[in-house]
XYZ file of C-alpha atoms in Angstrom:
424
model
C 83.406 81.426 109.444
C 79.613 80.704 109.941
C 78.881 83.999 108.253
C 80.675 82.964 105.084
C 79.040 79.491 105.135
C 75.504 80.883 105.709
C 75.585 84.109 103.700
C 78.288 83.400 101.099
C 76.116 83.826 97.992
C 74.410 86.962 99.462
C 77.780 88.554 100.259
C 79.026 87.857 96.701
C 75.859 89.393 95.246
C 76.237 92.494 97.526
C 79.917 92.750 96.552
C 79.003 92.595 92.841
C 76.525 95.490 93.229
C 78.903 97.738 95.168
C 81.743 96.725 92.802
C 79.576 98.034 89.962
C 78.927 101.236 91.879
C 82.708 101.652 92.317
C 83.295 101.045 88.637
C 80.530 103.598 87.808
C 82.336 106.089 90.011
C 85.671 105.400 88.262
C 84.019 105.985 84.861
C 82.345 109.243 86.123
C 85.507 110.689 87.602
C 88.813 109.113 86.563
C 87.991 108.316 82.897
C 86.720 111.871 82.483
C 90.260 113.020 83.105
C 91.697 111.206 80.161
C 89.267 113.009 77.825
C 89.117 116.442 79.527
C 91.990 118.028 77.623
C 90.572 116.850 74.252
C 87.232 118.408 74.970
C 88.649 121.597 76.504
C 90.870 122.211 73.495
C 87.874 121.646 71.145
C 89.666 118.671 69.495
C 86.601 116.653 70.332
C 83.027 117.405 71.460
C 81.878 115.923 74.757
C 79.723 113.350 72.903
C 82.642 112.233 70.654
C 84.950 112.067 73.694
C 82.527 109.929 75.638
C 82.070 107.472 72.677
C 85.831 107.191 72.111
C 86.485 106.701 75.883
C 83.790 104.122 76.166
C 85.287 102.037 73.364
C 88.941 102.278 74.545
C 88.257 102.093 78.292
C 86.103 99.011 77.889
C 88.655 97.433 75.583
C 91.408 98.187 78.093
C 89.409 96.865 81.066
C 88.121 93.769 79.291
C 91.091 92.782 77.053
C 93.922 93.793 79.363
C 92.416 94.113 82.827
C 94.168 91.006 84.023
C 93.310 87.356 84.467
C 94.775 87.346 87.984
C 94.488 90.161 90.518
C 96.069 90.694 93.930
C 93.664 89.947 96.804
C 94.636 93.191 98.589
C 94.953 96.207 96.254
C 98.376 97.825 96.354
C 99.469 95.783 99.424
C 98.106 98.503 101.782
C 97.050 95.985 104.477
C 98.650 92.728 105.624
C 96.135 89.963 104.772
C 97.712 87.595 107.293
C 96.015 89.629 110.035
C 92.666 88.339 108.703
C 93.483 84.618 108.521
C 91.477 83.808 111.636
C 88.703 86.214 110.732
C 88.137 86.035 106.949
C 84.479 87.220 107.339
C 85.867 90.563 108.621
C 87.933 90.923 105.418
C 84.832 90.070 103.233
C 82.618 92.598 104.949
C 85.489 95.086 105.079
C 86.101 94.861 101.298
C 82.385 95.340 100.634
C 82.469 98.399 102.956
C 85.525 99.786 101.165
C 83.997 99.390 97.714
C 80.758 101.128 98.724
C 82.581 103.859 100.605
C 84.898 104.651 97.731
C 82.063 104.423 95.176
C 79.855 106.866 97.117
C 82.693 109.340 97.499
C 83.549 109.189 93.747
C 79.859 109.809 92.888
C 79.687 112.821 95.209
C 83.015 114.189 93.848
C 81.858 113.627 90.251
C 78.605 115.406 90.874
C 80.587 118.438 92.223
C 82.890 118.262 89.267
C 86.028 117.450 91.447
C 88.617 115.289 89.762
C 89.743 113.034 92.613
C 91.856 109.886 92.654
C 89.970 106.564 92.477
C 93.114 104.756 93.680
C 93.319 106.958 96.783
C 89.567 106.618 97.401
C 89.759 102.794 97.625
C 92.983 102.899 99.571
C 91.556 105.330 102.152
C 88.463 103.102 102.497
C 90.588 99.928 102.957
C 92.734 101.661 105.655
C 89.498 102.794 107.377
C 87.902 99.342 107.796
C 91.233 97.696 108.648
C 91.668 100.142 111.517
C 88.425 99.029 113.195
C 88.571 95.358 112.114
C 92.121 94.445 113.210
C 93.905 97.636 114.327
C 96.690 99.886 112.960
C 99.352 97.197 112.972
C 97.828 95.554 109.957
C 98.286 98.695 107.847
C 101.482 99.249 105.804
C 101.916 102.881 106.882
C 104.987 103.325 104.741
C 102.912 102.781 101.596
C 100.221 105.191 102.853
C 102.933 107.796 103.476
C 104.240 107.285 99.888
C 100.716 107.998 98.587
C 100.459 111.197 100.549
C 103.899 112.222 99.167
C 102.684 111.545 95.668
C 100.143 114.446 96.071
C 103.066 116.763 95.600
C 105.594 114.658 93.571
C 103.232 113.446 90.799
C 101.621 116.756 89.776
C 105.148 118.413 90.045
C 106.750 115.917 87.615
C 103.880 115.990 85.041
C 103.628 119.817 85.389
C 107.310 120.299 84.669
C 107.300 117.965 81.666
C 104.173 119.677 80.270
C 105.856 123.056 80.748
C 108.931 121.891 78.803
C 106.869 120.352 75.946
C 104.606 123.447 75.592
C 107.524 125.935 75.756
C 109.499 123.959 73.181
C 106.457 124.058 70.771
C 106.173 127.788 71.338
C 109.876 128.463 70.709
C 110.232 126.046 67.720
C 106.888 126.657 66.000
C 104.503 129.343 67.218
C 106.916 132.202 68.039
C 108.705 131.990 64.671
C 108.167 133.978 61.488
C 106.970 130.851 59.603
C 104.914 128.677 61.984
C 103.684 126.428 59.048
C 107.166 125.601 57.709
C 108.450 124.971 61.231
C 105.445 122.771 62.019
C 106.229 120.598 58.996
C 109.767 120.269 60.356
C 109.112 119.690 64.023
C 105.643 118.200 64.415
C 106.865 114.826 63.128
C 109.299 114.812 66.071
C 106.471 115.415 68.542
C 104.518 112.630 66.817
C 107.464 110.288 67.241
C 107.864 111.224 70.925
C 104.133 110.708 71.518
C 104.235 107.279 69.789
C 107.270 106.289 71.954
C 105.559 107.266 75.167
C 102.163 105.810 74.250
C 103.736 102.543 73.146
C 105.522 102.309 76.515
C 102.287 103.116 78.416
C 100.372 100.411 76.512
C 103.160 97.833 77.069
C 103.714 98.573 80.711
C 100.196 99.372 81.834
C 98.131 97.306 79.385
C 99.744 94.271 77.875
C 101.404 93.025 81.094
C 97.853 92.454 82.453
C 97.266 89.737 79.890
C 100.535 88.015 80.820
C 102.408 89.576 77.880
C 105.478 90.836 79.699
C 107.786 91.776 76.878
C 110.675 92.725 79.142
C 112.528 96.055 79.268
C 114.703 95.629 76.211
C 111.923 94.317 73.934
C 109.498 96.901 75.264
C 111.804 99.851 74.573
C 112.748 98.284 71.188
C 109.078 98.213 70.130
C 108.503 101.789 71.455
C 111.461 103.111 69.494
C 110.312 101.265 66.397
C 106.843 102.800 66.745
C 108.352 106.230 67.283
C 110.462 106.106 64.127
C 107.586 104.671 62.062
C 105.057 107.300 63.266
C 107.548 110.187 62.822
C 108.235 109.135 59.171
C 104.493 108.649 58.508
C 103.776 112.007 60.145
C 106.394 113.706 57.908
C 104.795 112.328 54.743
C 101.225 113.181 55.821
C 101.992 116.697 57.006
C 103.990 117.378 53.737
C 100.784 116.475 51.809
C 98.581 118.926 53.816
C 97.445 121.723 51.581
C 98.327 124.860 53.496
C 98.599 128.350 52.018
C 102.135 129.591 52.829
C 100.933 133.174 52.122
C 98.271 132.956 54.786
C 98.506 135.381 57.690
C 99.896 134.269 61.005
C 96.474 133.720 62.522
C 95.483 131.290 59.746
C 98.879 129.529 60.042
C 98.350 129.069 63.750
C 94.979 127.584 63.179
C 96.425 125.043 60.668
C 99.155 124.027 63.059
C 96.579 123.617 65.875
C 94.611 121.286 63.613
C 97.616 119.011 63.400
C 98.004 118.946 67.136
C 94.267 118.219 67.508
C 94.701 114.983 65.542
C 97.716 114.045 67.759
C 95.632 114.717 70.830
C 92.879 112.360 69.840
C 95.351 109.554 69.324
C 97.074 110.121 72.677
C 93.694 110.305 74.429
C 92.694 106.939 72.930
C 96.000 105.289 74.203
C 95.589 106.872 77.659
C 91.979 105.593 77.845
C 93.079 102.001 76.969
C 95.935 102.082 79.474
C 93.705 103.576 82.109
C 90.980 100.992 81.601
C 93.522 98.122 81.863
C 95.006 99.523 85.047
C 92.353 101.279 87.142
C 89.573 98.780 86.649
C 91.517 96.868 89.324
C 90.319 99.476 91.876
C 86.840 98.090 91.498
C 87.488 94.448 90.700
C 90.353 93.803 93.107
C 88.264 94.001 96.340
C 85.358 92.253 94.550
C 87.637 89.486 93.409
C 88.897 89.188 97.061
C 85.335 88.643 98.265
C 84.545 86.053 95.663
C 87.892 84.232 96.223
C 87.396 84.020 100.048
C 83.835 82.752 99.685
C 84.820 80.206 97.018
C 87.713 78.978 99.216
C 85.407 78.658 102.253
C 87.207 81.417 104.220
C 90.784 80.718 103.066
C 92.635 83.928 102.101
C 94.884 83.408 99.019
C 97.333 86.070 97.894
C 96.444 85.807 94.160
C 93.285 84.629 92.722
C 91.937 83.873 89.151
C 89.083 86.122 88.174
C 85.676 84.623 87.805
C 84.438 85.209 84.237
C 81.761 87.860 85.062
C 83.985 90.273 87.102
C 85.879 92.007 84.268
C 82.810 92.688 82.074
C 81.069 93.988 85.200
C 83.886 96.421 85.833
C 84.221 97.525 82.174
C 80.418 98.080 81.879
C 80.289 100.081 85.142
C 83.090 102.369 83.920
C 81.392 102.945 80.549
C 77.958 103.730 82.037
C 79.436 106.000 84.727
C 81.286 107.981 82.147
C 78.279 108.307 79.835
C 75.874 109.425 82.609
C 77.986 111.452 85.033
C 81.335 112.165 83.343
C 80.570 115.575 81.862
C 81.244 117.716 84.947
C 84.747 116.425 85.565
C 85.547 116.622 81.870
C 84.582 120.335 81.968
C 86.648 121.000 85.135
C 89.789 119.435 83.569
C 89.264 120.790 80.073
C 87.857 124.277 80.729
C 87.961 125.065 84.467
C 91.742 125.151 85.232
C 93.044 127.140 82.279
C 92.111 127.830 78.589
C 93.328 124.977 76.380
C 94.168 124.824 72.713
C 95.081 121.562 70.875
C 98.875 122.275 71.263
C 98.497 122.987 74.971
C 96.224 120.008 75.444
C 98.678 117.784 73.640
C 101.504 118.990 75.831
C 99.463 118.085 78.928
C 98.368 114.656 77.604
C 101.876 113.675 76.530
C 103.318 114.908 79.887
C 100.771 112.845 81.809
C 101.650 109.737 79.780
C 105.374 110.378 80.255
C 104.809 110.585 84.029
C 102.954 107.315 84.008
C 105.904 105.667 82.258
C 108.390 107.160 84.762
C 106.229 106.056 87.680
C 105.936 102.490 86.257
C 109.712 102.316 85.934
C 110.488 103.667 89.451
C 107.564 102.175 91.446
C 106.336 105.650 92.368
C 102.730 105.534 93.634
C 100.694 107.432 91.143
C 97.263 108.764 90.496
C 96.308 109.381 86.810
C 94.009 112.186 88.030
C 96.787 114.060 89.812
C 99.189 113.378 86.912
C 96.870 115.014 84.346
C 95.769 117.923 86.576
C 99.470 118.654 87.256
C 100.193 118.631 83.470
C 97.338 121.043 82.779
C 98.600 123.274 85.549
C 102.088 123.155 84.011
C 100.707 124.282 80.630
C 98.782 127.122 82.350
C 101.871 128.224 84.322
C 103.816 128.504 81.089
C 101.488 131.444 80.249
C 101.768 132.938 83.759
C 99.820 132.549 87.029
C 97.069 134.814 85.693
C 96.198 132.096 83.116
C 95.049 129.788 85.913
C 91.663 129.771 87.633
C 93.053 129.617 91.218
C 89.559 129.016 92.702
C 89.185 125.828 90.744
C 92.715 124.791 91.492
C 92.059 125.360 95.299
C 88.941 123.152 95.164
C 90.787 120.377 93.386
C 93.628 120.381 95.865
C 91.168 120.326 98.861
C 89.337 117.390 97.247
C 92.612 115.472 96.961
C 93.504 116.068 100.621
C 90.124 114.957 101.992
C 89.791 111.925 99.733
C 91.775 109.473 102.010
C 90.084 110.521 105.331
C 86.581 110.730 103.795
C 87.007 107.271 102.261
C 88.263 105.870 105.635
C 85.375 107.390 107.681
C 82.683 106.227 105.204
C 84.202 102.716 105.232
C 84.200 102.565 109.051
C 80.502 103.624 109.200
C 79.456 101.130 106.558
C 81.540 98.405 108.188
C 79.781 98.812 111.482
C 76.353 98.730 109.747
C 77.135 95.583 107.768
C 78.715 93.881 110.797
C 75.479 94.547 112.701
C 73.316 93.192 109.917
C 75.294 89.929 109.519
C 75.937 89.468 113.236
C 79.715 89.980 113.070
C 81.301 90.903 116.392
C 83.446 94.062 116.160
């Protein structure tokens, strides 16, 4: 307790710096995933994607990032084990943030799309092991996360495969792609609006205390779907397309419609991602601030200090702008060749999986969801359409994220404990 009394302000300042580093890593890695398909399919340039993501990610983080945050992210460790030693939790959370942030920066530099959620969870598990022992860790939740490495990409990959194959059968493999696009694309627009509305309601608005409930949420989503489908039908009917054009030209025109759809879905995903994943950076930071403010008392929920959300949002935006290009290229170009229709299938599948996960409580990583969806689109064209070397590197990076985060956190925890005179 003397450590908190004597070094409280210093600890908060250190936590703010490492929280910013973590948010920077989230921007460089996770945010890049939301925009990768748009860039890979040439719907957006990298510069345009970064500008759009900066706006919507910051809006999601700042407007819907949450007034109140759980002290322990995802309930991975039992906070009651730290009641007698709150200084260990403070130094542990700082260690976890720095460990996860460093790993995200390394992975981003290498162009590996890893999970920010799994990075911080691995780091929290690491410091908890040396601070209080394995009994404080909720191993069932950790096992659920490991299981999600397989389940999440499989679900999103399957959905992406179905969406892409349906577009092929209904539009691209027909004698008149343009006429069929006018008939069926409004349906895809409606489906996209339905899923995106649900993602925003479930992942975004609930963070500002606007819990609309299941019936109201689905009602709004259905209304949005109908409205967008009708609007899409009117707009597509107005498009000047030469029905006598050869198939190649017809394909290009259809792809242009899907490109516009992709940009809209990417904006919604960026907003939802900002509102949800900023908690990976600000959750542990808020825990440190709360414990110091309460003189060592650990509270389960704590109101955010005014400067925490802008710090997280700013870190995400700067990380994306400076270091996001490599992961964007891996997702958009490295796994398989994407066109706007393929990218749209992947983006919509990823959003659908997020909705399914929200409803079932399945632990989820937006990174793994999107990578799985891109793999599903690639598989629809056969295994030869995939760059298996890139896929292997991605899978390896997923597997090592938890242990790397844990080891780094343990090392940093021992260093900080020595500096502040904490007995381990």
